[in-house]
Amino acid sequence: MKTLVLYYSYGGNTRRIAEQIQQALNCDIAEIATVTPYTGSYDDVVNQGQREADSGFEPPVRPLDKNPGEYDTVILGTPVWWHTFAPAVKTVLSACDWSGKTIYPFATNGGWIGHTFKDIERTCAGAAVKNGLNIRFDEDSLQTSTAHIDRWIAQIKEG
Ligand SMILES: Cc1cc2nc3c(=O)[nH]c(=O)nc-3n(C[C@H](O)[C@H](O)[C@H](O)COP(=O)(O)O)c2cc1C
């Protein structure tokens, strides 16, 4: 079984969890990055994110280091932006053929995960989307217990 951790992170929280999962599973990892970085204050980014999420905007992203098409299992990490996955993740999810793949989603957020996992399921037609991991941060301080995260990683190992 070939496994890829695929993630987007604006502020580093999702990257931190993605790297933890990659190390535990000893699998490949690829980061989604926008061609044009988000700039301005945190509030500017929050507002831009709202405009993008509301309009369904798909920002251009840099070529990925790894091709998700070559993996059976994709562990997909995103921050929650306005109750759903980040626009940069949308760009990649829309561009790939997910049929026959297994996706384990995780989403870092400040307590309002919204419909993030449902939206991933809807967008990745044909994929088996497993139960998602909701990871809460207070700014950059992890609130979800590491035991909870470890258990979620363990069930991926068990397949
Ligand atoms: C544009 C934007 C929108 C956000 N919307 C939400 C939200 O709807 N619900 C929530 O709980 N947190 C929201 N947050 C907080 C982030 O989900 C949270 O800080 C996350 O861990 C950031 O991950 P990152 O450091 O990998 O970018 C938002 C943050 C940004 C920048």
Tab-separated table of C-alpha atoms and ligand atoms in Angstrom:
chain	number	residue	atom	x	y	z
A	1	MET	CA	0.000	0.000	0.000
A	2	LYS	CA	1.528	3.313	-1.125
A	3	THR	CA	0.706	6.190	1.199
A	4	LEU	CA	1.126	9.946	0.776
A	5	VAL	CA	0.622	12.715	3.303
A	6	LEU	CA	-0.682	15.668	1.271
A	7	TYR	CA	-1.280	18.923	3.098
A	8	TYR	CA	-1.644	22.676	2.968
A	9	SER	CA	-0.632	24.912	5.846
A	10	TYR	CA	-0.719	28.681	6.030
A	11	GLY	CA	0.533	29.202	9.576
A	12	GLY	CA	2.346	25.935	10.357
A	13	ASN	CA	-0.179	24.039	12.512
A	14	THR	CA	-1.221	21.636	9.773
A	15	ARG	CA	2.404	21.181	8.700
A	16	ARG	CA	3.341	20.172	12.234
A	17	ILE	CA	0.684	17.438	12.323
A	18	ALA	CA	1.446	16.359	8.735
A	19	GLU	CA	5.114	15.860	9.591
A	20	GLN	CA	4.195	13.919	12.738
A	21	ILE	CA	2.002	11.560	10.679
A	22	GLN	CA	4.664	11.214	7.977
A	23	GLN	CA	7.244	10.232	10.579
A	24	ALA	CA	4.939	7.737	12.278
A	25	LEU	CA	4.038	6.045	8.993
A	26	ASN	CA	7.418	6.542	7.315
A	27	CYS	CA	5.650	7.456	4.062
A	28	ASP	CA	5.974	10.166	1.412
A	29	ILE	CA	4.836	13.738	1.997
A	30	ALA	CA	3.936	16.667	-0.271
A	31	GLU	CA	3.037	20.234	0.611
A	32	ILE	CA	0.507	22.280	-1.337
A	33	ALA	CA	1.696	25.878	-1.797
A	34	THR	CA	-0.014	28.736	-3.601
A	35	VAL	CA	1.853	30.416	-6.463
A	36	THR	CA	1.006	33.784	-4.896
A	37	PRO	CA	1.624	33.783	-1.141
A	38	TYR	CA	-1.041	35.279	1.113
A	39	THR	CA	0.216	38.588	2.479
A	40	GLY	CA	-0.865	41.258	4.920
A	41	SER	CA	-2.047	40.955	8.488
A	42	TYR	CA	-3.732	37.831	9.881
A	43	ASP	CA	-7.068	39.644	9.595
A	44	ASP	CA	-6.326	40.485	5.951
A	45	VAL	CA	-5.769	36.776	5.264
A	46	VAL	CA	-8.908	35.815	7.179
A	47	ASN	CA	-10.910	38.267	5.045
A	48	GLN	CA	-9.306	37.188	1.779
A	49	GLY	CA	-9.956	33.574	2.795
A	50	GLN	CA	-13.623	34.370	3.313
A	51	ARG	CA	-13.932	35.918	-0.140
A	52	GLU	CA	-12.176	32.940	-1.705
A	53	ALA	CA	-14.134	30.307	0.203
A	54	ASP	CA	-17.464	32.024	-0.524
A	55	SER	CA	-16.779	32.305	-4.248
A	56	GLY	CA	-15.282	28.821	-4.616
A	57	PHE	CA	-12.007	30.338	-5.833
A	58	GLU	CA	-9.221	27.888	-6.660
A	59	PRO	CA	-5.868	29.697	-6.299
A	60	PRO	CA	-3.108	28.491	-8.623
A	61	VAL	CA	-0.733	26.178	-6.761
A	62	ARG	CA	2.886	25.191	-7.340
A	63	PRO	CA	3.567	21.800	-8.947
A	64	LEU	CA	3.489	19.106	-6.252
A	65	ASP	CA	6.649	17.182	-5.350
A	66	LYS	CA	4.661	13.946	-5.534
A	67	ASN	CA	1.828	12.877	-7.825
A	68	PRO	CA	-1.208	11.837	-5.726
A	69	GLY	CA	-2.300	9.678	-8.682
A	70	GLU	CA	0.488	7.234	-7.839
A	71	TYR	CA	-0.764	6.509	-4.309
A	72	ASP	CA	-3.495	4.170	-3.020
A	73	THR	CA	-3.911	6.021	0.269
A	74	VAL	CA	-3.764	9.776	0.752
A	75	ILE	CA	-3.730	11.379	4.181
A	76	LEU	CA	-5.086	14.832	3.469
A	77	GLY	CA	-4.403	17.712	5.845
A	78	THR	CA	-5.968	21.154	5.735
A	79	PRO	CA	-6.601	24.068	8.034
A	80	VAL	CA	-10.289	24.949	8.319
A	81	TRP	CA	-10.976	28.182	6.460
A	82	TRP	CA	-14.485	29.482	6.884
A	83	HIS	CA	-15.947	26.125	7.894
A	84	THR	CA	-14.419	24.162	5.018
A	85	PHE	CA	-11.021	23.129	3.598
A	86	ALA	CA	-8.606	25.839	2.436
A	87	PRO	CA	-8.962	27.154	-1.145
A	88	ALA	CA	-5.488	25.841	-2.088
A	89	VAL	CA	-6.666	22.337	-1.152
A	90	LYS	CA	-9.708	22.818	-3.362
A	91	THR	CA	-7.427	23.500	-6.338
A	92	VAL	CA	-5.694	20.150	-5.870
A	93	LEU	CA	-8.798	18.132	-4.988
A	94	SER	CA	-10.572	19.375	-8.132
A	95	ALA	CA	-7.622	18.540	-10.371
A	96	CYS	CA	-7.073	14.901	-9.320
A	97	ASP	CA	-8.936	11.689	-10.074
A	98	TRP	CA	-9.697	10.176	-6.676
A	99	SER	CA	-11.608	7.101	-7.781
A	100	GLY	CA	-10.470	3.931	-6.047
A	101	LYS	CA	-8.335	5.782	-3.516
A	102	THR	CA	-8.647	5.841	0.233
A	103	ILE	CA	-8.481	9.250	1.898
A	104	TYR	CA	-7.890	9.870	5.597
A	105	PRO	CA	-8.609	13.588	6.160
A	106	PHE	CA	-7.453	15.689	9.070
A	107	ALA	CA	-8.306	19.316	9.714
A	108	THR	CA	-6.714	21.748	12.142
A	109	ASN	CA	-8.971	24.515	13.380
A	110	GLY	CA	-9.844	26.877	16.204
A	111	GLY	CA	-12.961	24.971	17.248
A	112	TRP	CA	-15.318	25.431	14.303
A	113	ILE	CA	-14.688	22.607	11.859
A	114	GLY	CA	-17.982	23.212	10.005
A	115	HIS	CA	-18.594	20.913	7.028
A	116	THR	CA	-14.940	20.338	6.164
A	117	PHE	CA	-15.046	16.528	6.086
A	118	LYS	CA	-18.394	16.393	4.274
A	119	ASP	CA	-16.999	18.774	1.633
A	120	ILE	CA	-13.928	16.573	1.142
A	121	GLU	CA	-16.198	13.568	0.612
A	122	ARG	CA	-18.310	15.500	-1.897
A	123	THR	CA	-15.307	16.808	-3.810
A	124	CYS	CA	-13.345	13.539	-4.015
A	125	ALA	CA	-15.868	11.495	-5.981
A	126	GLY	CA	-15.113	7.794	-6.078
A	127	ALA	CA	-12.783	7.821	-3.092
A	128	ALA	CA	-13.389	6.000	0.182
A	129	VAL	CA	-13.157	8.849	2.683
A	130	LYS	CA	-12.444	7.500	6.176
A	131	ASN	CA	-13.338	9.125	9.473
A	132	GLY	CA	-11.573	12.455	9.759
A	133	LEU	CA	-9.374	13.718	12.562
A	134	ASN	CA	-10.463	17.047	14.035
A	135	ILE	CA	-7.426	18.765	15.562
A	136	ARG	CA	-7.982	21.832	17.653
A	137	PHE	CA	-5.454	24.576	18.109
A	138	ASP	CA	-5.608	27.739	20.179
A	139	GLU	CA	-3.433	29.889	17.893
A	140	ASP	CA	-0.349	27.665	17.691
A	141	SER	CA	-1.001	25.728	20.878
A	142	LEU	CA	-2.272	22.170	20.318
A	143	GLN	CA	-5.479	21.466	22.275
A	144	THR	CA	-6.262	17.950	21.018
A	145	SER	CA	-4.529	15.239	23.042
A	146	THR	CA	-1.556	13.517	21.434
A	147	ALA	CA	-3.080	10.175	22.516
A	148	HIS	CA	-6.129	10.925	20.364
A	149	ILE	CA	-3.923	11.784	17.382
A	150	ASP	CA	-1.765	8.686	17.937
A	151	ARG	CA	-4.841	6.437	17.979
A	152	TRP	CA	-6.018	7.890	14.670
A	153	ILE	CA	-2.593	7.286	13.129
A	154	ALA	CA	-2.579	3.722	14.517
A	155	GLN	CA	-5.822	2.838	12.710
A	156	ILE	CA	-4.258	3.929	9.406
A	157	LYS	CA	-1.361	1.560	10.104
A	158	GLU	CA	-3.822	-1.245	10.723
A	159	GLY	CA	-5.365	-0.406	7.326
B	1	LIG	C1	-8.732	32.454	6.440
B	1	LIG	C2	-8.918	31.722	7.731
B	1	LIG	C3	-10.165	31.219	8.063
B	1	LIG	C4	-10.350	30.461	9.216
B	1	LIG	N1	-11.573	29.925	9.460
B	1	LIG	C5	-11.743	29.114	10.541
B	1	LIG	C6	-13.001	28.453	10.774
B	1	LIG	O1	-13.961	28.561	9.997
B	1	LIG	N2	-13.099	27.666	11.886
B	1	LIG	C7	-12.071	27.495	12.768
B	1	LIG	O2	-12.224	26.781	13.747
B	1	LIG	N3	-10.850	28.090	12.552
B	1	LIG	C8	-10.659	28.883	11.454
B	1	LIG	N4	-9.432	29.461	11.241
B	1	LIG	C9	-8.302	29.093	12.125
B	1	LIG	C10	-7.451	27.983	11.491
B	1	LIG	O3	-8.244	26.912	11.014
B	1	LIG	C11	-6.465	27.361	12.494
B	1	LIG	O4	-5.691	28.372	13.091
B	1	LIG	C12	-5.557	26.341	11.809
B	1	LIG	O5	-4.947	25.493	12.761
B	1	LIG	C13	-4.461	27.000	10.997
B	1	LIG	O6	-3.667	26.006	10.376
B	1	LIG	P1	-2.284	26.364	9.679
B	1	LIG	O7	-1.384	26.947	10.751
B	1	LIG	O8	-1.762	25.045	9.168
B	1	LIG	O9	-2.554	27.324	8.567
B	1	LIG	C14	-9.250	30.233	10.098
B	1	LIG	C15	-8.008	30.791	9.786
B	1	LIG	C16	-7.824	31.519	8.622
B	1	LIG	C17	-6.479	32.087	8.291
